[in-house]
Short mmCIF file of C-alpha atoms in Angstrom, two decimals:
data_model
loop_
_atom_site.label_atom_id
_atom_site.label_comp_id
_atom_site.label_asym_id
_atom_site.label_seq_id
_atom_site.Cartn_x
_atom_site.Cartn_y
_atom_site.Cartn_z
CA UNK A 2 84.33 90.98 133.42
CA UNK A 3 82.95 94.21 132.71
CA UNK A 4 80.85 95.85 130.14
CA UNK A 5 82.28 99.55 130.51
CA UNK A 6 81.94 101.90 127.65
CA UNK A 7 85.46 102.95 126.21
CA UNK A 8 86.00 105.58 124.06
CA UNK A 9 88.45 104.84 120.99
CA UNK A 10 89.90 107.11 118.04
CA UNK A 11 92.10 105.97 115.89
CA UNK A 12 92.48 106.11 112.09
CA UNK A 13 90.97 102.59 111.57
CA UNK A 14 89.89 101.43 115.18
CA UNK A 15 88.97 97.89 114.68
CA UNK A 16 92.09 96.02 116.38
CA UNK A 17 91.63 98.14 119.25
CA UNK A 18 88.14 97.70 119.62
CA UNK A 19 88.54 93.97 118.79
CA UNK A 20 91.02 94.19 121.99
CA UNK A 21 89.09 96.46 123.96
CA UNK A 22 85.82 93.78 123.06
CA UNK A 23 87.78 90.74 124.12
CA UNK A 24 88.62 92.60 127.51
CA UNK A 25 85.23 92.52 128.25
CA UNK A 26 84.08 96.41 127.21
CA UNK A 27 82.08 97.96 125.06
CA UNK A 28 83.77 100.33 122.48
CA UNK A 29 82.32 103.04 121.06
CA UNK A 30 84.33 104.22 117.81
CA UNK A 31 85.70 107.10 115.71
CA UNK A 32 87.77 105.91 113.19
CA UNK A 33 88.37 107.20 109.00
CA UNK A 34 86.58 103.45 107.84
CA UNK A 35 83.72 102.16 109.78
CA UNK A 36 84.32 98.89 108.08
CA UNK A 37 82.06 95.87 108.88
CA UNK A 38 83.96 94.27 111.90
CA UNK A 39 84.55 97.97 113.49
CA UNK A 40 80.53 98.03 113.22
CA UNK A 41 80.22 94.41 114.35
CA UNK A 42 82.52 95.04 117.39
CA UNK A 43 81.22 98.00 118.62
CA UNK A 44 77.81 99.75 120.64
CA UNK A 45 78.62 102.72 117.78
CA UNK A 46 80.64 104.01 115.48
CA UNK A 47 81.23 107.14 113.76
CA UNK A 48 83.11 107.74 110.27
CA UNK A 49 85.14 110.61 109.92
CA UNK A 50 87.05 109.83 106.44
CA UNK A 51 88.64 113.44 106.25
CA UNK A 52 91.10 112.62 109.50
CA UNK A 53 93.12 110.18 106.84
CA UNK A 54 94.43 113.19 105.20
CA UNK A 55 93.78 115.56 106.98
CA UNK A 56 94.42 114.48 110.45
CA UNK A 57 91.55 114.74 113.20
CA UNK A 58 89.88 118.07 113.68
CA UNK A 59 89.11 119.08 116.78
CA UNK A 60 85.77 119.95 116.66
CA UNK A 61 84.76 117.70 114.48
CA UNK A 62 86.39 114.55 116.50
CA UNK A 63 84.54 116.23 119.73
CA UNK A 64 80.84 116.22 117.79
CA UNK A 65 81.62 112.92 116.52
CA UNK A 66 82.39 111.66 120.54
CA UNK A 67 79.61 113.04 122.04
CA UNK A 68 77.45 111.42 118.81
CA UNK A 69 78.48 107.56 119.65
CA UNK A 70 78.12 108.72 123.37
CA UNK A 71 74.63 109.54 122.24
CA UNK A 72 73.15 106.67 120.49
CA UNK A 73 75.40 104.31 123.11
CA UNK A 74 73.13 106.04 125.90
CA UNK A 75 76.28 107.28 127.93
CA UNK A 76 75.59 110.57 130.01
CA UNK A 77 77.86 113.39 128.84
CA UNK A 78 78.74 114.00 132.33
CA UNK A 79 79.93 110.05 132.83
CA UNK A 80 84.02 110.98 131.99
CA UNK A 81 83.97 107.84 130.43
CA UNK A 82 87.80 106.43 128.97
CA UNK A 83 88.77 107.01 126.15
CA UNK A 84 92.23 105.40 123.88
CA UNK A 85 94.46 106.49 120.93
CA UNK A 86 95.23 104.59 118.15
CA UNK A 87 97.60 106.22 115.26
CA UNK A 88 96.20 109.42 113.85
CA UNK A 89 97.63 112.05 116.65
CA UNK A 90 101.42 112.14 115.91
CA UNK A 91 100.72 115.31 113.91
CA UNK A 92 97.88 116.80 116.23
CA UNK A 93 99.27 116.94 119.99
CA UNK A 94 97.18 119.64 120.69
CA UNK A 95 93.90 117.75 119.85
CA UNK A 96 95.22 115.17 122.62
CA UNK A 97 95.36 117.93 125.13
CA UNK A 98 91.80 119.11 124.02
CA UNK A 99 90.39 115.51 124.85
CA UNK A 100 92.64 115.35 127.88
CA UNK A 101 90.41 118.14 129.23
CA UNK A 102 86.87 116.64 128.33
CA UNK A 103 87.81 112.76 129.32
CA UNK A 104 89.64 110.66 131.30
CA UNK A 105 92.93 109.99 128.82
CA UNK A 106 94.04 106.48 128.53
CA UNK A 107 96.95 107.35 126.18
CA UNK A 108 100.73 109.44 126.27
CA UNK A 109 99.44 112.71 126.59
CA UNK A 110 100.34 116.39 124.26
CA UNK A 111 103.21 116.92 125.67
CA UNK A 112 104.81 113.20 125.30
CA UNK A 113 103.93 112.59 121.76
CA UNK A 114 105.26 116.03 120.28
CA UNK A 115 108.37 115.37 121.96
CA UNK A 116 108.74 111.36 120.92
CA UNK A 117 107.52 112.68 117.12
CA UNK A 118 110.12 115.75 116.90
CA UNK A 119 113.25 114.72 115.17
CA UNK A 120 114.55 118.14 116.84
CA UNK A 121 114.10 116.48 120.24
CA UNK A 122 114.33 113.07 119.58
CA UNK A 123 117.49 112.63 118.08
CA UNK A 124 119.62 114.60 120.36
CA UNK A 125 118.09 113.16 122.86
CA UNK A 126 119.39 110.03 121.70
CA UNK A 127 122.62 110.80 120.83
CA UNK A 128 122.69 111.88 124.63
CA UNK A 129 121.77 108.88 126.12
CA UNK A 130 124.07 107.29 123.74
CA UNK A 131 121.32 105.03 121.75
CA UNK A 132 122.57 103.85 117.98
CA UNK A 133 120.59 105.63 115.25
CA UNK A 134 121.12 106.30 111.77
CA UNK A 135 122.43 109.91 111.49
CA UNK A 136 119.57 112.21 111.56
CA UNK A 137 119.14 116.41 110.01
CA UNK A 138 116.59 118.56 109.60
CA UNK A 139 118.08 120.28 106.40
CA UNK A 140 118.46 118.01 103.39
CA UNK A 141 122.06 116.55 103.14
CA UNK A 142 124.40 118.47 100.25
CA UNK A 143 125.83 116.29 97.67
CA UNK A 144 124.75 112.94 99.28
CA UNK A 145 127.15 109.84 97.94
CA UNK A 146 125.08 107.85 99.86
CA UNK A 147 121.49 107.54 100.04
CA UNK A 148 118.92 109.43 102.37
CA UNK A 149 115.21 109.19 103.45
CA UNK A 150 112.95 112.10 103.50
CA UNK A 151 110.77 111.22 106.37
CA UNK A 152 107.57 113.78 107.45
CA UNK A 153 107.58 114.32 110.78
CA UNK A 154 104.98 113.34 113.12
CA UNK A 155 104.42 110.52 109.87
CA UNK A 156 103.53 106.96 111.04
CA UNK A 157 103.48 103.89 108.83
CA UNK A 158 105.74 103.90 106.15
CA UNK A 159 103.89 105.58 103.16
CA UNK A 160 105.50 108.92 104.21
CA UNK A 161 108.74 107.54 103.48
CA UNK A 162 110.79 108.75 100.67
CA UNK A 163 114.09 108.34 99.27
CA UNK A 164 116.08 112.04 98.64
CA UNK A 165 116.80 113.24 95.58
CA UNK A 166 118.40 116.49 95.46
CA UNK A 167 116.62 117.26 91.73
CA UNK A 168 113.29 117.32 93.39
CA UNK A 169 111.53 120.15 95.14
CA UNK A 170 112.17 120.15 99.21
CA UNK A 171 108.69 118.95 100.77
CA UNK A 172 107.53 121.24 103.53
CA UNK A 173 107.85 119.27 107.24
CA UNK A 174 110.18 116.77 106.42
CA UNK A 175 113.55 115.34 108.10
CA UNK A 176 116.37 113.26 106.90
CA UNK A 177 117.54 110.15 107.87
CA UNK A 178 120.70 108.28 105.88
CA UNK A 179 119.30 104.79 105.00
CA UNK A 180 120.80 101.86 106.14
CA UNK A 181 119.85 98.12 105.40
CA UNK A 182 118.73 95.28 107.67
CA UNK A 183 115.84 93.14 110.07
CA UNK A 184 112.75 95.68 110.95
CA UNK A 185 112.85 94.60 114.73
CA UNK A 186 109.87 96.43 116.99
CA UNK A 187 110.10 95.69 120.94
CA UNK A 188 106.59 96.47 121.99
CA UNK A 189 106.61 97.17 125.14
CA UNK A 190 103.70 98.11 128.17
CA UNK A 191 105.06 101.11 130.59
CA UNK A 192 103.66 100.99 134.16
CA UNK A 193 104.00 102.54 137.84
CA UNK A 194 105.43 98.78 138.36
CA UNK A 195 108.09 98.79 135.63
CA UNK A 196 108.01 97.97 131.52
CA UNK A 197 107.92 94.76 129.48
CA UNK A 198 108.87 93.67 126.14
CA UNK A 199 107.72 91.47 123.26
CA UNK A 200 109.57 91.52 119.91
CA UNK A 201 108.10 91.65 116.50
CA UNK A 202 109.16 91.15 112.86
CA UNK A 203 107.98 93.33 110.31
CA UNK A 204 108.29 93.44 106.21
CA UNK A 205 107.54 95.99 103.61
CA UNK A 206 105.20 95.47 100.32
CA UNK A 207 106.83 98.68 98.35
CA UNK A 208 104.52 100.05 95.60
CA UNK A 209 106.39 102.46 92.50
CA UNK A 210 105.22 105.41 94.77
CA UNK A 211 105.68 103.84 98.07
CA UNK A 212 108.93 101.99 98.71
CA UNK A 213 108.46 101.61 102.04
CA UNK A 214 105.05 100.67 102.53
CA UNK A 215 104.17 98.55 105.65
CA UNK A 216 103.58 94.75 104.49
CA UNK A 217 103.15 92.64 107.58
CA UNK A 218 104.28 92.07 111.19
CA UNK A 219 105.14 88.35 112.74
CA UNK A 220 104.65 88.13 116.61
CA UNK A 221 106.88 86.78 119.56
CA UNK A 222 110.08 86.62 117.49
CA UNK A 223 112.73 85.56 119.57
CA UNK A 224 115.91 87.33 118.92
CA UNK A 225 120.30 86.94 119.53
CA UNK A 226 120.25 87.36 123.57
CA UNK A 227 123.43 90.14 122.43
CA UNK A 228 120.87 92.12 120.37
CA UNK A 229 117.82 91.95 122.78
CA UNK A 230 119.67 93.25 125.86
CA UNK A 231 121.02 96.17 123.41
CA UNK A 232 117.30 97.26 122.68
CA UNK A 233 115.99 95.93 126.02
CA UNK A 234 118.69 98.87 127.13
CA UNK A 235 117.95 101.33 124.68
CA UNK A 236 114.19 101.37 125.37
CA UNK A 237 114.42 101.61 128.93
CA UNK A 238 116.68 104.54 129.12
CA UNK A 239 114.64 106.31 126.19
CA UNK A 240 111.27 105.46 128.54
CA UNK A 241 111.59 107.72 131.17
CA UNK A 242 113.78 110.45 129.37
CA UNK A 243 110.79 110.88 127.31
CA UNK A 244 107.84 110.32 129.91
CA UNK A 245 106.14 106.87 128.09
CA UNK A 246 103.48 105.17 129.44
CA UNK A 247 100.77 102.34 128.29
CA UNK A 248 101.68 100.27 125.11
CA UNK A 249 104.46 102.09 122.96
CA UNK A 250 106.72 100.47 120.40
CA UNK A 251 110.26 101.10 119.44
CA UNK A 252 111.57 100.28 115.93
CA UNK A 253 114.61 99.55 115.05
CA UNK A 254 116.68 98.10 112.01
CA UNK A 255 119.15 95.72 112.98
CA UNK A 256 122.06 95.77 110.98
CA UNK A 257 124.53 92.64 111.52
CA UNK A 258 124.60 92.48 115.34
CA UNK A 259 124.03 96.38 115.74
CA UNK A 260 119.98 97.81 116.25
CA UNK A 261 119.31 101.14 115.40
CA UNK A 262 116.15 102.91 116.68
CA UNK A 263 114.58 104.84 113.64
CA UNK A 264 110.97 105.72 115.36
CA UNK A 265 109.03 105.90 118.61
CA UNK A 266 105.35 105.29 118.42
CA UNK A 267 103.76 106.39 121.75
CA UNK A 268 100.78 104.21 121.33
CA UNK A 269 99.28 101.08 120.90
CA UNK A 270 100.69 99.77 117.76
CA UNK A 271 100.33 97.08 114.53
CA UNK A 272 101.95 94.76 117.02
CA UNK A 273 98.33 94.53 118.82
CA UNK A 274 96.78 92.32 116.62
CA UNK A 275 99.51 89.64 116.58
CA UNK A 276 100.65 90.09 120.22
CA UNK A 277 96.94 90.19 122.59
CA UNK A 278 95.43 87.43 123.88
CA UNK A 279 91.96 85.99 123.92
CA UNK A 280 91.57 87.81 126.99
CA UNK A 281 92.64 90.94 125.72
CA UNK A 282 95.20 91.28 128.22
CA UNK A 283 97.15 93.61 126.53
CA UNK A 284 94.17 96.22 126.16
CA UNK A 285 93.40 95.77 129.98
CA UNK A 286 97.16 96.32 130.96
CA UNK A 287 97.39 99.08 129.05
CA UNK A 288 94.62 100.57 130.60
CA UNK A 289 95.93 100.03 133.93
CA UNK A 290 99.30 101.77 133.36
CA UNK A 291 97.02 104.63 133.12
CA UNK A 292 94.61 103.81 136.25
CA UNK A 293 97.41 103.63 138.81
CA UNK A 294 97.17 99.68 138.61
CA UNK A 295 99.73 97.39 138.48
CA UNK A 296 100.05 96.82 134.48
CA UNK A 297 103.26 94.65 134.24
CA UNK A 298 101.86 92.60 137.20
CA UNK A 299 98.90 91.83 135.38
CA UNK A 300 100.47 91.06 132.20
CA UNK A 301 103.10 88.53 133.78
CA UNK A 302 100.08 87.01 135.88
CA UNK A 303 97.61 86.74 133.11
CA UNK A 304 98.84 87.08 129.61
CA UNK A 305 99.00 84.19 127.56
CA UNK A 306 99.61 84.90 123.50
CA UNK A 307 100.12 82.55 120.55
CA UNK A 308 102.70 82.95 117.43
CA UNK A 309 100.29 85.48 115.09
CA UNK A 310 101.28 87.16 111.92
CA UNK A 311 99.02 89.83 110.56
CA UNK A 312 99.20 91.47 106.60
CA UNK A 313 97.89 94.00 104.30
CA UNK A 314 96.36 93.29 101.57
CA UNK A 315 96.94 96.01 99.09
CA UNK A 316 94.67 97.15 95.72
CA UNK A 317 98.02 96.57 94.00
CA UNK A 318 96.23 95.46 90.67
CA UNK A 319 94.27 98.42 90.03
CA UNK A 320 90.84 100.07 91.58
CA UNK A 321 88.54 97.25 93.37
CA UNK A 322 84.70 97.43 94.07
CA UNK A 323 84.53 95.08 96.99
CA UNK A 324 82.61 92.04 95.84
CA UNK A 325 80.03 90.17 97.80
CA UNK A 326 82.13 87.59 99.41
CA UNK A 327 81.70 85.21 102.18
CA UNK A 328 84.89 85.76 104.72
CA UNK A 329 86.84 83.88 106.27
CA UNK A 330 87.39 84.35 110.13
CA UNK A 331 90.99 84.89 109.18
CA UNK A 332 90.41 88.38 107.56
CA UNK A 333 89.38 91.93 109.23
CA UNK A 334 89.04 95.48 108.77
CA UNK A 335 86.57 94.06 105.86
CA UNK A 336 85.06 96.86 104.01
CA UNK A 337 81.20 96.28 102.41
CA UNK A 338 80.42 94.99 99.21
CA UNK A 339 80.60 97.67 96.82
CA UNK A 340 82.63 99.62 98.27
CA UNK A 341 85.35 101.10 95.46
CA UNK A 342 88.91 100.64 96.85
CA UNK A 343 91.12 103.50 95.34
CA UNK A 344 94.77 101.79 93.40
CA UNK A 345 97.06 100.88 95.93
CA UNK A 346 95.24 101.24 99.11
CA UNK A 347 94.71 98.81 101.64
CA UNK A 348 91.84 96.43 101.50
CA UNK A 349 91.96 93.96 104.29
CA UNK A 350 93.76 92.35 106.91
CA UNK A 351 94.65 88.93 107.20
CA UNK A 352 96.03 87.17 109.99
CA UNK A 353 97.71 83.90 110.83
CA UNK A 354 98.16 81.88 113.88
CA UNK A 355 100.32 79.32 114.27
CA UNK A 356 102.91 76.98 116.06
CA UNK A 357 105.75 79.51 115.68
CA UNK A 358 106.27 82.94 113.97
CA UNK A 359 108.19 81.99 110.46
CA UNK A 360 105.28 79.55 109.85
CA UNK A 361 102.83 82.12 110.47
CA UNK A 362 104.06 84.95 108.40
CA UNK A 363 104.53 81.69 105.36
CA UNK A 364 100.90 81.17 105.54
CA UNK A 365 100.36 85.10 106.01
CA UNK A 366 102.10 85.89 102.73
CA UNK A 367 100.34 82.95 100.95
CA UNK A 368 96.70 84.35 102.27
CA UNK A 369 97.92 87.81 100.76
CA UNK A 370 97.94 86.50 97.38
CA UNK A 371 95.42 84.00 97.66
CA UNK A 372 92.73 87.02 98.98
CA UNK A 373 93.72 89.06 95.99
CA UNK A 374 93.27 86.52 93.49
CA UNK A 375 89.38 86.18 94.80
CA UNK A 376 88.66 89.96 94.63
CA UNK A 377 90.10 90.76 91.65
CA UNK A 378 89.19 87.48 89.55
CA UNK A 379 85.28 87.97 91.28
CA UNK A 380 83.71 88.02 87.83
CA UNK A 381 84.87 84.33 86.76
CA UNK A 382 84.59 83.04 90.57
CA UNK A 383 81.49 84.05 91.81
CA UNK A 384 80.97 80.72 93.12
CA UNK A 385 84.18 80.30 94.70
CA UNK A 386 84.84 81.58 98.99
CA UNK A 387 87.50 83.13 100.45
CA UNK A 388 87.42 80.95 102.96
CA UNK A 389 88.00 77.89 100.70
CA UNK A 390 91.66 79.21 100.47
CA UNK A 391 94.05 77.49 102.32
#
């Protein structure tokens, strides 16, 4: 085991320092949160709030680096590694600035602009003959049927919009025509030594503003051998086309027995939490698909998950000060007591494991509600634990 230093900046860094902990390193963190397990799990940690809206800033991301370098005691001439959560689809040219100062464990500039342009993307697709819902860049005239008005280089699903032609045009959007089914990810780890899949489950908790707001994710979902070869195939004709390496994900909505890819995420996604092991083999092979190592080796030799679920847990019922609760080992990304949680943004995570995926995301949705209940209703349960829930 080792107890490297490893650079991470995402917009909340926890899973992949959790991963990069159970691996056996030592993360040192920039992330928008610095909640109390991204402090607990890591030598330091810097908060840079701003890069939620505003994306990372170069300069500011770079002071923040060489900060946690600081108090971690690592030399500024050690090239240490650093990895990429979400935060980067709309800055590809900060990528290429780190690129330069560190030794990049994630899809570089080049590969992420290209996987996050609709204007290269979808072509591309239509080329290589992959199923997708029909895709512009102009907002569709007198649409009969209904659209989404995606932004590009968006991730989660907050961005997500339907059209309506009585509404001002957004700046940096695209189009997609909506269609209805199973949000299907394949997850898969890129290497010298060829690529892998797992396949997750996802579901959406829409808010008035957000109708397609990420809800949860079940792991190791085993799907119609018809429909896994189709996005076994799709993914590993769009792999090379568009230069992927390390842990990506591919999403796709499967309608009847027909998947259609909607997004590429070239990066470690959601699906980390539910899919790594206690070993934190996924972390280490995704590291070594950048390190000239054998990644898909190592994860066929060593990798041995469990049936996970992981949630949000949303301030649906209006703004929450974080009480002063006791957790239970069940929830993460656990902000401090008195902490005010604006409407409708996330709180926690909770997580589930359990003898197969439906069961797990049961209990997940059940821990949702349960968790919310104990926030909001603090004042007449001060005497009552999260982790008394069920």
């Amino acid at each position: 085991m080792t107890t490297e230093t490893i650079l991470i900046v995402a917009l909340s860094g926890r899973m992949l320092a959790a991963s990069a902990q159970r691996a056996g390193y030592c993360p040192l963190v920039v992330d928008c949160f610095a909640d109390d397990d991204t402090l607990a799990l890591s030598g330091a940690v810097e908060k840079l709030p701003s890069a939620f809206t505003c994306g990372f800033d170069e300069r500011s991301l770079s002071d923040a680096l060489h900060a946690i370098m600081s108090k971690a005691g690592v030399g500024p001439t050690s090239n240490p590694l650093i990895v990429l959560g979400a935060g980067f689809e709309c800055e590809p040219e900060v990528i290429a600035a780190l690129s330069r100062e560190f030794r990049l464990c994630a899809c570089d500039a080049s590969v992420v602009s290209r996987s996050k342009d609709p204007a290269v993307l979808f072509p591309l697709l239509r080329d290589l003959g992959i199923v997708h819902p029909e895709t512009r860049l102009d907002p569709p005239a007198a649409a009969t049927e209904p659209w989404l008005s995606k932004r590009i280089g968006g991730s989660g699903g907050t961005h997500i919009f339907r059209y309506d032609a009585r509404r001002k045009v957004r700046p940096n959007r695209y189009y997609q025509r909506e269609v209805s089914g199973e949000l299907i990810s394949a997850t898969s780890l890129i290497g010298s030594d060829g690529q892998a899949f797992a396949f997750t489950r996802s579901w959406l908790s829409p808010s008035d503003r957000h109708p397609f707001r990420f809800g949860g994710i079940t792991g190791h979902v085993e799907l119609d051998e018809d429909i896994e070869a189709r996005i076994v195939d799709a993914c590993v004709s769009l792999a090379p086309a568009l230069a992927l390496k390390g842990l990506v994900s591919f999403d796709f909505i499967v309608v009847g027995d027909e998947p259609h890819l909607i997004e590429v995420n070239p990066r470690p996604g959601a699906s980390l939490d539910i899919l790594d092991d206690a070993s934190g083999t996924l972390f280490k092979a995704h590291l070594a698909a950048f390190t000239e190592n054998e990644a898909v080796e190592l994860l066929s030799r060593e990798w041995r998950p469990h049936p996970q679920a992981a949630a949000y847990v949303y301030a649906d019922r209006g703004e929450l000060t974080v009480p002063d609760v006791a957790w239970p080992e069940w929830v993460s990304d656990r902000p401090p007591p008195g902490r005010v949680i604006p409407p409708h943004a996330p709180v926690v995570t909770v997580r589930t494991l359990a003898e197969d995926p439906d069961t797990a995301e049961q209990v997940c949705r059940v821990r949702t509600r349960e968790i919310a209940d104990v926030l909001y209703q603090s004042s007449e349960n001060q005497g009552k634990r999260p982790d008394e829930c069920k």
